[in-house]
Short mmCIF file of C-alpha atoms in Angstrom, two decimals:
data_model
loop_
_atom_site.label_atom_id
_atom_site.label_comp_id
_atom_site.label_asym_id
_atom_site.label_seq_id
_atom_site.Cartn_x
_atom_site.Cartn_y
_atom_site.Cartn_z
CA ARG N 29 181.12 -40.65 68.69
CA ASP N 30 183.81 -40.22 71.31
CA HIS N 31 184.75 -43.62 72.70
CA ARG N 32 186.82 -42.09 75.48
CA ASN N 33 183.58 -41.35 77.33
CA ASN N 34 182.88 -45.09 77.55
CA ALA N 35 186.39 -46.27 78.43
CA HIS N 36 185.48 -46.69 82.10
CA PHE N 37 182.97 -49.40 81.13
CA MET N 38 185.68 -51.61 79.63
CA PRO N 39 187.49 -54.37 81.53
CA SER N 40 190.95 -53.50 82.76
CA SER N 41 192.71 -55.54 80.08
CA LEU N 42 192.31 -56.85 76.55
CA ASP N 43 192.60 -60.37 77.99
CA GLU N 44 189.52 -59.86 80.18
CA TRP N 45 187.53 -58.42 77.28
CA LEU N 46 188.49 -61.29 74.95
CA GLU N 47 187.75 -63.90 77.60
CA ALA N 48 184.35 -62.35 78.33
CA TRP N 49 183.38 -62.46 74.66
CA THR N 50 184.80 -65.97 74.19
CA LEU N 51 182.55 -67.14 77.03
CA ALA N 52 179.65 -65.54 75.14
CA LEU N 53 180.21 -67.57 71.97
CA ASP N 54 177.41 -70.01 72.82
CA ASN N 55 175.88 -68.10 75.70
CA GLU N 56 173.50 -65.25 74.86
CA THR N 57 173.05 -64.42 78.55
CA LYS N 58 176.77 -63.73 78.77
CA ALA N 59 176.58 -61.73 75.53
CA GLU N 60 173.87 -59.55 77.09
CA GLU N 61 176.07 -59.04 80.17
CA ASN N 62 178.94 -57.96 77.91
CA LYS N 63 176.85 -55.07 76.61
CA GLN N 64 177.97 -53.35 79.81
CA PHE N 65 181.29 -52.70 78.05
CA HIS N 66 179.58 -50.27 75.65
CA CYS N 67 181.71 -51.75 72.89
CA TYR N 68 180.98 -53.79 69.78
CA ASP N 69 180.30 -57.52 69.81
CA PRO N 70 183.39 -59.13 68.23
CA ARG N 71 181.85 -62.59 67.74
CA ASN N 72 182.27 -63.20 64.02
CA TYR N 73 181.67 -59.49 63.46
CA GLN N 74 182.22 -59.45 59.69
CA THR N 75 180.01 -62.49 59.14
CA SER N 76 177.20 -60.89 61.15
CA TRP N 77 177.10 -58.03 58.64
CA VAL N 78 176.88 -60.36 55.66
CA TYR N 79 174.34 -62.83 57.03
CA ASN N 80 173.35 -64.51 60.25
CA GLU N 81 175.49 -67.60 59.81
CA LEU N 82 177.61 -69.41 57.29
CA LYS N 83 176.09 -72.38 55.54
CA GLU N 84 177.57 -75.75 56.40
CA ASP N 85 177.78 -76.58 52.70
CA GLU N 86 180.49 -74.38 51.19
CA SER N 87 179.07 -74.51 47.65
CA GLU N 88 175.64 -73.43 48.96
CA ASP N 89 177.33 -70.60 50.84
CA LEU N 90 179.23 -69.47 47.74
CA GLU N 91 175.97 -69.40 45.78
CA THR N 92 174.35 -67.28 48.51
CA LEU N 93 177.25 -64.80 48.36
CA LYS N 94 177.15 -64.69 44.53
CA HIS N 95 173.46 -63.85 44.54
CA ARG N 96 173.76 -61.31 47.33
CA PHE N 97 176.68 -59.31 45.93
CA ALA N 98 177.50 -58.26 42.38
CA VAL N 99 181.18 -58.23 43.37
CA ILE N 100 182.59 -59.31 46.70
CA ALA N 101 186.29 -58.96 47.43
CA PRO N 102 188.67 -59.09 50.37
CA PHE N 103 189.88 -55.71 51.61
CA ASP N 104 193.51 -56.57 50.91
CA ARG N 105 192.62 -56.72 47.17
CA MET N 106 190.62 -53.49 47.22
CA ASP N 107 192.53 -51.74 44.41
CA THR N 108 191.90 -54.69 42.09
CA ALA N 109 188.31 -54.93 43.31
CA ILE N 110 187.66 -51.27 42.51
CA CYS N 111 188.90 -51.83 38.97
CA THR N 112 186.84 -54.99 38.62
CA ILE N 113 183.70 -53.25 39.87
CA TYR N 114 184.27 -50.28 37.58
CA ILE N 115 184.82 -52.50 34.55
CA GLN N 116 181.79 -54.67 35.30
CA PHE N 117 179.41 -51.76 35.75
CA SER N 118 180.75 -49.36 33.11
CA GLY N 119 181.96 -51.77 30.45
CA ARG N 120 185.15 -49.70 30.16
CA VAL N 121 188.68 -50.60 31.23
CA PRO N 122 190.60 -47.63 32.67
CA ALA N 123 194.31 -47.55 31.78
CA GLU N 124 195.14 -47.46 35.50
CA CYS N 125 193.62 -50.90 35.90
CA ILE N 126 195.71 -52.64 33.26
CA CYS N 127 198.96 -54.21 34.42
CA SER N 128 201.84 -53.15 32.22
CA SER N 129 204.67 -55.48 31.41
CA LYS N 130 206.65 -53.74 34.14
CA GLU N 131 203.89 -54.44 36.71
CA THR N 132 203.94 -50.81 37.81
CA GLU N 133 202.52 -50.17 41.23
CA ARG N 134 199.18 -48.41 41.24
CA LYS N 135 197.26 -47.23 44.24
CA LEU N 136 193.64 -46.19 43.85
CA ILE N 137 192.80 -46.07 47.53
CA HIS N 138 196.01 -45.32 49.36
CA ASP N 139 197.57 -42.11 48.21
CA LYS N 140 201.28 -41.71 48.79
CA HIS N 141 200.46 -38.76 51.04
CA ASP N 142 200.20 -39.19 54.79
CA ALA N 143 196.73 -40.69 55.22
CA THR N 144 197.14 -41.11 58.99
CA HIS N 145 196.53 -37.43 59.74
CA GLY N 146 199.05 -37.81 62.56
CA VAL N 147 197.17 -40.65 64.28
CA LYS N 148 199.20 -43.72 65.22
CA HIS N 149 197.55 -46.94 63.99
CA HIS N 150 196.94 -49.24 66.97
CA GLY N 151 197.33 -52.44 64.97
CA SER N 152 200.91 -51.68 64.02
CA SER N 153 201.99 -50.69 67.51
CA TYR N 154 200.25 -53.31 69.66
CA ASN N 155 201.58 -56.84 69.78
CA THR N 156 199.16 -59.49 70.94
CA THR N 157 200.19 -62.52 72.96
CA SER N 158 199.71 -66.07 71.73
CA GLU N 159 196.89 -66.45 74.27
CA GLN N 160 195.15 -63.36 72.91
CA ASP N 161 195.65 -64.64 69.36
CA ALA N 162 193.99 -67.93 70.32
CA LEU N 163 190.99 -66.10 71.81
CA ILE N 164 190.70 -63.86 68.74
CA GLU N 165 190.82 -66.94 66.53
CA LYS N 166 187.93 -68.48 68.49
CA LEU N 167 185.93 -65.27 68.16
CA THR N 168 186.49 -65.05 64.41
CA THR N 169 186.20 -68.64 63.17
CA ASP N 170 183.29 -67.86 60.83
CA ASP N 171 184.96 -64.62 59.74
CA ALA N 172 188.03 -66.60 58.64
CA LEU N 173 185.80 -68.92 56.59
CA LEU N 174 183.95 -65.95 55.11
CA TYR N 175 187.28 -64.38 54.15
CA ASN N 176 188.42 -67.57 52.42
CA ARG N 177 185.12 -67.84 50.56
CA THR N 178 185.32 -64.18 49.57
CA VAL N 179 188.83 -64.73 48.19
CA GLU N 180 187.58 -67.76 46.25
CA LEU N 181 184.66 -65.84 44.74
CA PHE N 182 186.79 -62.82 43.90
CA LYS N 183 189.35 -64.96 42.09
CA GLY N 184 186.53 -66.28 39.89
CA THR N 185 185.07 -62.83 39.26
CA LEU N 186 188.49 -61.40 38.45
CA LYS N 187 189.35 -64.25 36.06
CA LYS N 188 185.98 -63.92 34.29
CA THR N 189 186.37 -60.13 33.94
CA GLU N 190 189.95 -60.44 32.67
CA GLU N 191 188.93 -63.05 30.11
CA GLU N 192 185.88 -61.09 28.98
CA TYR N 193 187.86 -57.86 28.44
CA GLY N 194 191.19 -59.44 27.43
CA VAL N 195 193.21 -57.63 30.07
CA LYS N 196 195.25 -58.40 33.16
CA ILE N 197 193.81 -56.30 35.99
CA CYS N 198 196.26 -55.05 38.61
#
């Protein structure tokens, strides 16, 4: 879908968009108004895909995640997660997944070729202000907790898999 066709619906600045959604954190009427932007709802976006809300009790939340997902991992550990998933479901350990004594770098997802296809990544070229960072932090409080809980669960899954198969997974 071509988002350029909806650009005229957006506020004139990132600050206005972030402020509008921050005001909608506990105000569903404001959230409905923000649909006029024809853009996604950034309020704890990742968490909304996993479940409606985090549990207050962290251990209860971890149990919910364990039962919902066979393997859950943070994106920044995706190479290791792919190996862990493969090992858990196939019962085999690919050579590419075993760390050598030299700790050779292995990339399963990101090929050394140009994966950008000539498109400049916005995240690396746009610097946010401290005010924008504070608004983003407010909008992603539950997402940050979910990330931390995902890291915690993945560490356990990785350790269990490494112990079970007697390998160090890269």
